Amino acid sequence: MIEVENLVKHYGDKKAVNDISFTIRDGELVGFLGPNGAGKSTTMNVITGYLSATSGSARINGIDILEDPMEAKRHIGYLPEQPPLYMDMSVNEYLDFICDLKKVDRNRRSHIDDICEQAGITGVYRRMIKNLSKGYKQRVGLAQALIGDPEVLILDEPTVGLDPIQIVEIRNVIRDLGRQRTVILSSHILPEVQTICRRVLVINEGKIIADDSPQNLSKYVEMNHRMQIRVAAPQSKAEQILREIPEMGEVVFEGVMEEDTSDFMICARDNADIRRLLFNGCAKAGCPILMMNPLSASLEDIFIKLTEKSETNEKEA
Amino acid sequence: MFAIFKRDLRAFYTTPIGYAFSGVVILIMNLCFYYMNVETSSSDVKRIFYWLLLGLAFLAPILTMRLLSEEKKTKTDQLLYTVPLRITDIVLGKYLAALCVFLISLVGTFMIPVILSMFSVAEYWAILGNYVAIVFAASAFIAIGLFVSSTSENQLVSALVSWAILVGLWLVDTLVANVEIRFIRVIVDWVSVFARYESFTYGLFDLSDILYYFSITAVFLFLTVRMLDKRRYA
């Protein structure tokens, strides 16, 4: 269990984390979502005891990280944003060193073997860390966090810099880990936390602006009915057809990408679903739609929405 | 602490630093031995150890520059500070690893007393005194270098600043010999790392001298711990 209360962290004048509170129960897999510089890493660094909070507290399984850091750290496995690897060691030497640090003595050999299996690094076990690819380095970093069987795992952007196949693999590993442990992972990619986590904390400018399930969060995405379309008609004609469709909001011409067609970015009024109307309208005019590409709201859009919401909430309060 | 000690000692000998350091220490000692003892048929080892001490002012920073700067630069410090490990253990482990490299190097000079005992009447106590003295002095130098290493994430800056401090100490010592004012001379002699060393080399075990080097080591190790702890509140 992780309990964070009124956490504040200043870097000089800058408030990196501004009064954050949350509780994560045992066995929960929670995603920290936020743009770069939102305070995700800082929050994680405070929870793990790397940094001290300006005020507020963080407790791991009921143990305050400042009052009893030695005991609290025993329960945490931490993968920082940049995996803390020693380039002059081989994978097995490194993991052995981590065992020394975390004082894992019982069944060390089989413990390391299990973890290598889990993180998928058995094949590079004897190689020098400096010669590994970015993806394998990330896995070795993950293996490091798993040593000592900590109940709480804190993973800072575990998929950054990996190729798509590696991302899928690492996500599966994390999902497996989340079955027995409490896991926090941070990301600035919305679909990533959506696929892995059952709860998402959205952080922006050092504050939590949403604490919700990914399903509820994605409502914000669906609310925004924006589409990119390509119509087989010249600009003026196509624009006329589009504007005649009821509930059509914004129509923005985007250029000609294919001969005798025109591309538009359209947006429905009041978030109405206008796909059928759009189809019928164009069909009636004899101008087929060649492409219809729904644009999901970007993370930025969600942030803008959420920040607006939290600001109005504050005003009302 | 032992984990850190083991890793850093290993790191010294997986990179060229450990070998280079040991090589230069052994080279200085044996060259000096040849010119000052063999050539002149003298059994006085004082001067060769003094040269080693001067050499150490240049060499110790090379040994210590990496220790903490590198951790900070490669962000491996994030690992060390988030595992159940006291900062004191980190500092002691690293300090002992560097000291151990020096001790290993010293073993390479043991042929000097062996040769002396074979071909002359060796002053065993003086030789032992010199070995003890150089270990204490090296310990102080390493502690100073370790502290400097904790202040910067750039190895080169760490090395240069440590050099400046150690060579500066030596210069003050040399220059102050020409100062007429007795008061200043007494003070500098008392605090000087190098002047203290001389009495050691005569084979005189003065408790105050041992305490002096021990204190310098302790103070700088303590400052290093404070420096690393301060980082959390940045």
Coordinates of C-alpha atoms in Angstrom, one line a residue:
Chain A
M1 CA 0.0 0.0 0.0
I2 CA 1.2 3.5 -0.8
E3 CA -0.1 6.5 0.9
V4 CA 0.9 10.0 -0.2
E5 CA -0.4 13.0 1.8
N6 CA -0.2 16.6 0.8
L7 CA 3.1 16.1 -0.9
V8 CA 4.9 19.3 -2.0
K9 CA 8.3 19.5 -3.6
H10 CA 10.0 22.7 -4.6
Y11 CA 13.1 23.0 -6.8
G12 CA 14.3 26.5 -5.8
D13 CA 11.3 28.7 -6.8
K14 CA 9.7 26.1 -9.0
K15 CA 7.0 24.0 -7.6
A16 CA 7.5 20.6 -9.2
V17 CA 4.9 18.8 -7.1
N18 CA 2.1 20.9 -5.6
D19 CA 0.1 19.3 -2.8
I20 CA -0.6 15.8 -4.1
S21 CA -2.5 13.2 -2.1
F22 CA -3.5 9.7 -3.1
T23 CA -3.7 6.2 -1.8
I24 CA -2.9 3.0 -3.7
R25 CA -4.2 -0.2 -2.3
D26 CA -2.4 -3.5 -2.3
G27 CA -2.4 -5.2 -5.6
E28 CA -3.5 -2.2 -7.6
L29 CA -1.8 -1.3 -10.9
V30 CA -2.0 2.4 -11.3
G31 CA -0.8 4.6 -14.1
F32 CA 0.7 8.1 -13.7
L33 CA -0.2 10.0 -16.8
G34 CA 1.1 13.4 -17.6
P35 CA 3.2 15.5 -20.0
N36 CA 6.9 15.8 -19.6
G37 CA 7.7 18.0 -16.6
A38 CA 4.3 17.4 -14.9
G39 CA 5.9 16.1 -11.7
K40 CA 5.6 12.3 -12.3
S41 CA 9.2 11.5 -11.8
T42 CA 9.6 13.9 -8.9
T43 CA 6.6 12.2 -7.1
M44 CA 8.2 8.8 -7.7
N45 CA 11.6 10.0 -6.5
V46 CA 10.0 11.2 -3.3
I47 CA 8.1 7.9 -2.7
T48 CA 11.3 5.9 -3.2
G49 CA 13.3 8.1 -0.9
Y50 CA 15.7 9.5 -3.5
L51 CA 14.5 13.0 -2.9
S52 CA 13.0 14.5 0.3
A53 CA 9.7 16.3 0.1
T54 CA 9.5 20.0 1.0
S55 CA 6.4 19.1 3.0
G56 CA 3.9 16.2 3.2
S57 CA 4.6 12.6 3.6
A58 CA 4.8 9.3 1.8
R59 CA 4.2 5.9 3.4
I60 CA 5.0 2.5 2.0
N61 CA 3.0 -0.3 3.8
G62 CA 2.4 2.1 6.6
I63 CA 6.1 3.0 7.0
D64 CA 7.1 6.6 6.5
I65 CA 10.0 6.9 4.0
L66 CA 11.6 9.7 6.0
E67 CA 11.1 8.3 9.4
D68 CA 12.4 4.8 8.7
P69 CA 13.9 4.9 5.2
M70 CA 15.8 1.6 5.6
E71 CA 12.7 -0.4 6.3
A72 CA 10.5 1.4 3.8
K73 CA 13.0 0.9 1.0
R74 CA 13.0 -2.8 1.6
H75 CA 9.5 -2.9 0.2
I76 CA 10.2 -1.0 -2.9
G77 CA 11.6 -1.9 -6.3
Y78 CA 12.3 1.1 -8.4
L79 CA 13.1 1.5 -12.1
P80 CA 14.1 5.1 -12.6
E81 CA 13.6 6.9 -15.9
Q82 CA 17.1 6.1 -16.9
P83 CA 17.9 2.5 -15.8
P84 CA 20.7 2.7 -13.2
L85 CA 23.1 0.4 -14.9
Y86 CA 26.9 0.0 -14.5
M87 CA 28.2 -0.2 -18.0
D88 CA 31.4 -2.0 -16.9
M89 CA 29.6 -5.0 -15.6
S90 CA 28.0 -8.0 -17.2
V91 CA 24.3 -8.7 -16.5
N92 CA 25.0 -11.5 -14.1
E93 CA 27.6 -9.5 -12.1
Y94 CA 25.2 -6.6 -12.0
L95 CA 22.3 -8.6 -10.7
D96 CA 24.6 -10.3 -8.2
F97 CA 25.6 -6.8 -7.0
I98 CA 22.0 -5.8 -6.6
C99 CA 21.5 -8.9 -4.5
D100 CA 24.4 -7.8 -2.4
L101 CA 22.9 -4.4 -2.0
K102 CA 19.4 -5.6 -1.1
K103 CA 20.9 -8.4 1.0
V104 CA 19.2 -11.2 -0.8
D105 CA 21.0 -14.3 0.5
R106 CA 18.6 -17.2 0.4
N107 CA 18.4 -19.1 -2.9
R108 CA 20.1 -16.3 -4.7
R109 CA 20.9 -18.4 -7.8
S110 CA 17.3 -19.5 -8.4
H111 CA 15.9 -16.1 -7.5
I112 CA 18.1 -14.4 -10.2
D113 CA 17.2 -17.1 -12.7
D114 CA 13.5 -16.6 -12.1
I115 CA 13.8 -12.9 -12.6
C116 CA 15.8 -13.2 -15.7
E117 CA 13.1 -15.5 -17.1
Q118 CA 10.4 -13.0 -16.2
A119 CA 12.2 -10.1 -17.7
G120 CA 13.3 -12.1 -20.7
I121 CA 17.1 -11.6 -20.3
T122 CA 18.2 -15.2 -19.8
G123 CA 19.8 -15.0 -23.3
V124 CA 22.0 -12.1 -22.5
Y125 CA 22.9 -13.2 -19.0
R126 CA 26.6 -13.2 -19.6
R127 CA 26.9 -10.2 -21.8
M128 CA 28.4 -6.8 -20.8
I129 CA 25.7 -4.3 -20.1
K130 CA 27.3 -1.6 -22.3
N131 CA 26.9 -3.9 -25.3
L132 CA 23.2 -4.4 -24.9
S133 CA 20.5 -2.7 -26.9
K134 CA 18.3 -0.1 -25.4
G135 CA 15.4 -2.6 -25.0
Y136 CA 17.6 -5.1 -23.2
K137 CA 19.1 -2.4 -20.9
Q138 CA 15.5 -1.5 -20.0
R139 CA 14.8 -5.1 -19.1
V140 CA 17.9 -5.4 -17.0
G141 CA 16.7 -2.3 -15.2
L142 CA 13.4 -3.9 -14.6
A143 CA 15.1 -7.1 -13.4
Q144 CA 17.0 -5.0 -10.9
A145 CA 13.8 -3.6 -9.5
L146 CA 12.4 -7.1 -9.1
I147 CA 15.3 -8.4 -7.1
G148 CA 14.4 -9.1 -3.5
D149 CA 10.7 -9.6 -4.3
P150 CA 9.5 -6.1 -3.3
E151 CA 5.7 -5.8 -2.8
V152 CA 5.7 -2.3 -4.3
L153 CA 7.1 -1.7 -7.8
I154 CA 7.6 1.8 -9.1
L155 CA 8.4 2.1 -12.8
D156 CA 9.2 5.4 -14.3
E157 CA 8.4 5.4 -18.1
P158 CA 9.3 1.8 -18.5
T159 CA 8.6 1.7 -22.3
V160 CA 10.3 4.9 -23.4
G161 CA 12.7 4.4 -26.2
L162 CA 11.7 0.8 -27.0
D163 CA 10.6 -0.4 -30.4
P164 CA 6.9 -1.4 -30.8
I165 CA 7.5 -5.2 -30.3
Q166 CA 9.5 -4.6 -27.2
I167 CA 6.8 -2.2 -25.9
V168 CA 4.2 -4.9 -26.2
E169 CA 6.5 -7.4 -24.4
I170 CA 7.4 -5.1 -21.6
R171 CA 3.7 -4.3 -21.1
N172 CA 2.8 -7.9 -20.8
V173 CA 5.6 -8.4 -18.2
I174 CA 4.2 -5.5 -16.2
R175 CA 0.7 -6.7 -16.5
D176 CA 1.8 -10.1 -15.1
L177 CA 3.7 -8.4 -12.3
G178 CA 0.6 -6.4 -11.4
R179 CA -1.2 -9.6 -10.5
Q180 CA 0.7 -10.1 -7.3
R181 CA 2.1 -6.7 -6.6
T182 CA 1.3 -3.0 -6.1
V183 CA 2.6 -1.3 -9.2
I184 CA 2.8 2.4 -10.2
L185 CA 4.0 3.2 -13.7
S186 CA 4.3 6.5 -15.3
S187 CA 3.8 7.4 -18.9
H188 CA 3.0 10.3 -21.2
I189 CA 1.2 8.0 -23.6
L190 CA -2.5 7.7 -23.0
P191 CA -3.2 4.4 -24.8
E192 CA -0.3 2.8 -22.8
V193 CA -1.9 3.4 -19.4
Q194 CA -5.3 2.5 -20.9
T195 CA -4.1 -0.9 -21.9
I196 CA -2.3 -1.8 -18.7
C197 CA -3.8 0.0 -15.8
R198 CA -7.2 -0.2 -14.1
R199 CA -6.8 3.2 -12.5
V200 CA -5.1 6.3 -13.9
L201 CA -3.9 9.4 -12.0
V202 CA -3.5 12.3 -14.4
I203 CA -0.9 14.8 -13.3
N204 CA -0.3 18.2 -14.7
E205 CA 1.8 21.0 -13.4
G206 CA 2.4 19.2 -10.1
K207 CA -1.3 18.6 -9.4
I208 CA -3.6 15.6 -9.8
I209 CA -6.3 16.7 -12.1
A210 CA -8.0 13.4 -12.5
D211 CA -8.2 10.1 -10.7
D212 CA -10.3 7.7 -12.6
S213 CA -10.6 4.4 -14.5
P214 CA -9.3 4.4 -18.1
Q215 CA -12.8 3.8 -19.3
N216 CA -14.1 7.1 -17.8
L217 CA -11.0 8.9 -18.9
S218 CA -11.5 7.8 -22.5
K219 CA -15.0 9.4 -22.5
Y220 CA -13.1 12.6 -22.9
V221 CA -11.6 11.2 -26.0
E222 CA -15.0 10.1 -27.5
M223 CA -16.6 13.4 -26.6
N224 CA -14.5 15.0 -29.2
H225 CA -15.9 14.1 -32.6
R226 CA -13.2 15.2 -35.0
M227 CA -12.5 13.6 -38.3
Q228 CA -10.2 13.8 -41.2
I229 CA -12.0 13.1 -44.4
R230 CA -11.2 12.9 -48.1
V231 CA -14.0 13.6 -50.6
A232 CA -13.9 13.0 -54.3
A233 CA -14.9 16.5 -55.3
P234 CA -13.1 19.9 -55.8
Q235 CA -12.8 22.1 -52.8
S236 CA -15.7 24.5 -53.4
K237 CA -18.2 21.8 -54.2
A238 CA -17.2 19.5 -51.3
E239 CA -17.2 22.4 -48.9
Q240 CA -20.8 23.2 -49.9
I241 CA -21.9 19.6 -49.4
L242 CA -20.3 19.4 -46.0
R243 CA -21.8 22.7 -44.8
E244 CA -25.3 21.5 -45.7
I245 CA -25.1 18.6 -43.3
P246 CA -27.0 19.3 -40.2
E247 CA -25.0 19.6 -36.9
M248 CA -21.8 20.2 -38.8
G249 CA -19.5 22.5 -36.9
E250 CA -16.1 23.4 -38.1
V251 CA -15.0 22.6 -41.7
V252 CA -11.3 23.2 -42.4
F253 CA -9.8 22.6 -45.8
E254 CA -6.5 20.8 -45.6
G255 CA -5.4 20.6 -49.2
V256 CA -5.4 18.3 -52.1
M257 CA -3.5 15.0 -51.5
E258 CA -4.9 13.1 -54.4
E259 CA -6.0 14.2 -57.8
D260 CA -9.7 15.5 -58.0
T261 CA -10.2 15.1 -54.3
S262 CA -10.0 17.4 -51.3
D263 CA -9.2 16.8 -47.7
F264 CA -11.0 18.3 -44.7
M265 CA -10.8 18.3 -41.0
I266 CA -14.3 18.5 -39.7
C267 CA -15.8 18.8 -36.3
A268 CA -19.4 18.1 -35.3
R269 CA -21.4 20.6 -33.2
D270 CA -22.2 19.4 -29.6
N271 CA -20.2 16.3 -30.1
A272 CA -22.9 14.7 -32.2
D273 CA -22.2 11.6 -34.2
I274 CA -22.5 12.7 -37.8
R275 CA -20.9 9.8 -39.6
R276 CA -24.2 8.6 -41.1
L277 CA -25.3 12.1 -42.1
L278 CA -22.0 12.6 -43.6
F279 CA -22.2 9.5 -45.7
N280 CA -25.7 10.1 -46.9
G281 CA -25.0 13.7 -47.7
C282 CA -22.0 12.9 -49.8
A283 CA -23.7 9.9 -51.5
K284 CA -26.7 12.1 -52.5
A285 CA -24.4 14.6 -54.1
G286 CA -22.6 11.8 -55.9
C287 CA -19.2 12.5 -54.3
P288 CA -17.9 9.4 -52.6
I289 CA -16.0 9.6 -49.3
L290 CA -12.6 8.1 -49.9
M291 CA -11.4 8.3 -46.4
M292 CA -12.9 8.9 -43.0
N293 CA -10.4 9.0 -40.2
P294 CA -11.7 9.7 -36.7
L295 CA -9.1 11.8 -34.8
S296 CA -9.1 10.8 -31.1
A297 CA -8.4 13.7 -28.8
S298 CA -4.7 13.9 -28.1
L299 CA -3.4 13.9 -24.6
E300 CA -3.0 17.6 -24.8
D301 CA -6.7 18.0 -25.6
I302 CA -7.5 15.9 -22.5
F303 CA -5.2 17.9 -20.4
I304 CA -6.8 21.1 -21.6
K305 CA -10.3 19.7 -20.9
L306 CA -9.3 18.3 -17.5
T307 CA -7.5 21.5 -16.4
E308 CA -10.4 23.6 -17.5
K309 CA -12.6 21.3 -15.5
S310 CA -10.5 21.5 -12.4
E311 CA -10.2 25.2 -12.7
T312 CA -14.0 25.7 -12.9
N313 CA -14.4 23.3 -10.0
E314 CA -12.0 25.4 -8.0
K315 CA -13.9 28.6 -8.9
E316 CA -17.2 27.0 -7.9
A317 CA -15.7 25.9 -4.6
Chain B
M1 CA 29.0 -1.5 2.7
F2 CA 30.8 -4.6 1.6
A3 CA 28.7 -4.7 -1.6
I4 CA 29.9 -1.2 -2.6
F5 CA 33.5 -1.9 -1.6
K6 CA 33.5 -5.1 -3.8
R7 CA 31.9 -3.4 -6.8
D8 CA 34.2 -0.3 -6.7
L9 CA 37.3 -2.3 -6.1
R10 CA 36.4 -4.5 -9.1
A11 CA 35.6 -1.4 -11.2
F12 CA 39.2 -0.1 -10.5
Y13 CA 40.6 -3.2 -12.1
T14 CA 38.1 -3.5 -15.0
T15 CA 39.1 0.0 -16.1
P16 CA 42.8 1.0 -16.6
I17 CA 42.7 3.3 -13.6
G18 CA 43.7 0.7 -11.0
Y19 CA 46.5 -0.7 -13.1
A20 CA 47.8 2.7 -14.1
F21 CA 47.7 3.9 -10.4
S22 CA 49.5 0.8 -9.1
G23 CA 52.0 1.0 -12.0
V24 CA 52.9 4.6 -11.3
V25 CA 53.2 4.0 -7.5
I26 CA 55.5 1.1 -8.1
L27 CA 57.5 3.0 -10.7
I28 CA 58.1 6.0 -8.5
M29 CA 59.1 3.9 -5.6
N30 CA 61.5 1.7 -7.5
L31 CA 63.1 4.5 -9.5
C32 CA 63.6 6.6 -6.3
F33 CA 65.0 3.5 -4.6
Y34 CA 67.4 2.9 -7.4
Y35 CA 68.7 6.5 -7.6
M36 CA 68.6 7.3 -3.9
N37 CA 69.6 4.0 -2.4
V38 CA 71.2 1.7 -4.8
E39 CA 73.3 4.3 -6.6
T40 CA 74.4 6.0 -3.4
S41 CA 74.7 2.9 -1.4
S42 CA 72.4 4.3 1.3
S43 CA 69.9 2.5 3.4
D44 CA 67.8 5.5 4.2
V45 CA 64.3 5.1 2.9
K46 CA 63.0 8.4 4.2
R47 CA 63.4 10.3 0.9
I48 CA 61.8 7.7 -1.4
F49 CA 58.7 7.7 0.8
Y50 CA 58.7 11.5 0.7
W51 CA 58.7 11.4 -3.1
L52 CA 55.9 8.9 -3.0
L53 CA 53.9 11.2 -0.8
L54 CA 54.4 14.0 -3.3
G55 CA 53.4 11.6 -6.1
L56 CA 50.3 10.7 -4.1
A57 CA 49.2 14.4 -4.1
F58 CA 48.9 13.9 -7.9
L59 CA 47.8 10.3 -8.0
A60 CA 45.2 10.2 -5.3
P61 CA 42.8 12.4 -7.2
I62 CA 42.9 10.0 -10.2
L63 CA 41.8 7.3 -7.9
T64 CA 39.0 9.3 -6.3
M65 CA 37.7 11.4 -9.2
R66 CA 35.4 8.7 -10.5
L67 CA 34.0 7.4 -7.3
L68 CA 31.0 9.6 -6.7
S69 CA 31.0 11.9 -9.8
E70 CA 30.4 9.0 -12.1
E71 CA 27.5 7.6 -10.1
K72 CA 25.8 11.0 -10.3
K73 CA 26.5 11.4 -14.0
T74 CA 25.2 7.9 -15.0
K75 CA 22.3 8.2 -12.5
T76 CA 23.3 5.0 -10.9
D77 CA 23.2 7.0 -7.6
Q78 CA 19.4 6.7 -8.0
L79 CA 19.9 3.0 -7.4
L80 CA 22.2 3.4 -4.4
Y81 CA 19.9 5.9 -2.6
T82 CA 16.7 3.9 -3.1
V83 CA 17.9 0.5 -1.9
P84 CA 18.1 -0.2 1.9
L85 CA 21.6 1.2 2.3
R86 CA 22.9 4.0 4.5
I87 CA 24.8 6.8 3.0
T88 CA 27.6 6.2 5.5
D89 CA 27.9 2.7 4.0
I90 CA 28.2 4.0 0.5
V91 CA 30.9 6.5 1.5
L92 CA 32.9 4.0 3.6
G93 CA 32.6 1.3 0.9
K94 CA 34.0 3.7 -1.8
Y95 CA 36.7 5.0 0.5
L96 CA 37.9 1.6 1.5
A97 CA 37.9 0.5 -2.2
A98 CA 40.3 3.3 -3.1
L99 CA 42.4 2.7 0.0
C100 CA 42.6 -0.9 -0.9
V101 CA 43.9 -0.1 -4.4
F102 CA 46.7 1.9 -2.7
L103 CA 47.5 -1.0 -0.4
I104 CA 47.7 -3.4 -3.3
S105 CA 50.1 -1.0 -5.0
L106 CA 52.2 -0.9 -1.9
V107 CA 52.6 -4.7 -1.9
G108 CA 54.5 -4.1 -5.2
T109 CA 57.2 -2.1 -3.3
F110 CA 57.9 -4.8 -0.7
M111 CA 61.0 -5.8 -2.6
I112 CA 62.7 -2.6 -1.4
P113 CA 62.9 -3.7 2.3
V114 CA 63.8 -7.2 1.1
I115 CA 66.7 -5.9 -0.9
L116 CA 67.8 -3.6 1.9
S117 CA 67.8 -6.4 4.4
M118 CA 69.9 -8.5 2.1
F119 CA 72.6 -5.9 1.3
S120 CA 72.6 -3.6 4.3
V121 CA 71.7 -3.2 7.9
A122 CA 68.1 -2.3 7.4
E123 CA 66.4 0.0 10.0
Y124 CA 63.3 -2.1 10.2
W125 CA 61.4 0.3 12.5
A126 CA 62.1 3.2 10.2
I127 CA 60.9 1.3 7.2
L128 CA 57.8 0.2 9.0
G129 CA 57.2 3.7 10.2
N130 CA 57.4 4.9 6.7
Y131 CA 54.9 2.4 5.5
V132 CA 52.5 3.2 8.2
A133 CA 52.9 7.0 7.6
I134 CA 52.3 6.7 3.9
V135 CA 49.1 4.7 4.5
F136 CA 47.8 7.3 6.9
A137 CA 48.7 10.1 4.5
A138 CA 47.1 8.3 1.6
S139 CA 44.0 7.7 3.7
A140 CA 43.7 11.5 4.3
F141 CA 44.3 12.3 0.6
I142 CA 41.7 9.8 -0.5
A143 CA 39.1 11.2 1.9
I144 CA 39.7 14.7 0.6
G145 CA 39.4 13.4 -3.0
L146 CA 36.3 11.5 -2.2
F147 CA 34.7 14.7 -0.8
V148 CA 35.6 16.7 -3.9
S149 CA 34.1 13.9 -6.0
S150 CA 30.8 14.2 -4.2
T151 CA 30.5 17.9 -5.1
S152 CA 30.7 17.5 -8.9
E153 CA 29.3 15.2 -11.5
N154 CA 32.3 15.9 -13.8
Q155 CA 35.3 13.6 -13.2
L156 CA 37.7 16.1 -14.7
V157 CA 36.5 18.8 -12.4
S158 CA 36.8 16.5 -9.4
A159 CA 40.3 15.5 -10.3
L160 CA 41.5 19.1 -10.9
V161 CA 40.0 20.5 -7.7
S162 CA 41.5 17.7 -5.7
W163 CA 44.9 18.4 -7.3
A164 CA 44.6 22.0 -6.5
I165 CA 43.8 21.3 -2.9
L166 CA 46.6 18.7 -2.4
V167 CA 49.3 20.5 -4.4
G168 CA 48.2 23.7 -2.7
L169 CA 48.7 22.2 0.7
W170 CA 52.2 21.2 -0.3
L171 CA 53.0 24.6 -1.8
V172 CA 51.9 26.4 1.4
D173 CA 54.2 24.1 3.2
T174 CA 57.2 24.8 1.0
L175 CA 56.6 28.6 0.9
V176 CA 56.0 29.0 4.6
A177 CA 59.6 27.8 5.3
N178 CA 60.7 31.2 4.1
V179 CA 58.3 33.1 6.2
E180 CA 60.1 35.0 9.0
I181 CA 57.1 35.2 11.4
R182 CA 57.5 32.3 13.8
F183 CA 53.9 32.3 14.7
I184 CA 52.6 31.6 11.2
R185 CA 55.3 28.9 10.8
V186 CA 54.2 27.1 13.9
I187 CA 50.6 27.2 12.9
V188 CA 51.2 26.0 9.4
D189 CA 53.6 23.3 10.6
W190 CA 50.9 22.1 13.0
V191 CA 48.1 21.8 10.4
S192 CA 50.3 20.8 7.5
V193 CA 49.7 17.3 6.0
F194 CA 53.3 17.2 4.8
A195 CA 55.2 18.6 7.9
R196 CA 53.4 16.1 10.1
Y197 CA 54.5 13.4 7.8
E198 CA 58.2 14.0 8.4
S199 CA 58.3 13.1 12.0
F200 CA 56.6 9.9 11.1
T201 CA 59.3 8.9 8.7
Y202 CA 62.0 8.9 11.4
G203 CA 60.2 5.9 12.8
L204 CA 58.7 7.9 15.6
F205 CA 55.1 6.9 16.3
D206 CA 53.6 10.0 17.8
L207 CA 50.0 9.4 18.8
S208 CA 49.1 13.0 17.9
D209 CA 50.4 12.5 14.3
I210 CA 48.3 9.4 13.9
L211 CA 45.3 11.1 15.4
Y212 CA 45.9 14.1 13.1
Y213 CA 45.7 12.0 9.9
F214 CA 42.8 10.0 11.3
S215 CA 40.9 13.2 12.0
I216 CA 41.4 14.6 8.5
T217 CA 40.1 11.3 7.1
A218 CA 37.1 11.3 9.5
V219 CA 36.3 14.9 8.9
F220 CA 36.3 14.6 5.1
L221 CA 34.3 11.3 5.1
F222 CA 31.8 13.0 7.4
L223 CA 31.6 16.0 5.0
T224 CA 31.1 13.6 2.1
V225 CA 28.1 12.0 3.9
R226 CA 26.6 15.3 4.6
M227 CA 27.1 16.4 1.0
L228 CA 25.3 13.4 -0.3
D229 CA 22.6 13.7 2.2
K230 CA 22.1 17.4 1.3
R231 CA 21.4 16.4 -2.4
R232 CA 18.0 15.1 -1.4
Y233 CA 16.9 18.6 -0.5
A234 CA 18.0 20.2 -3.7

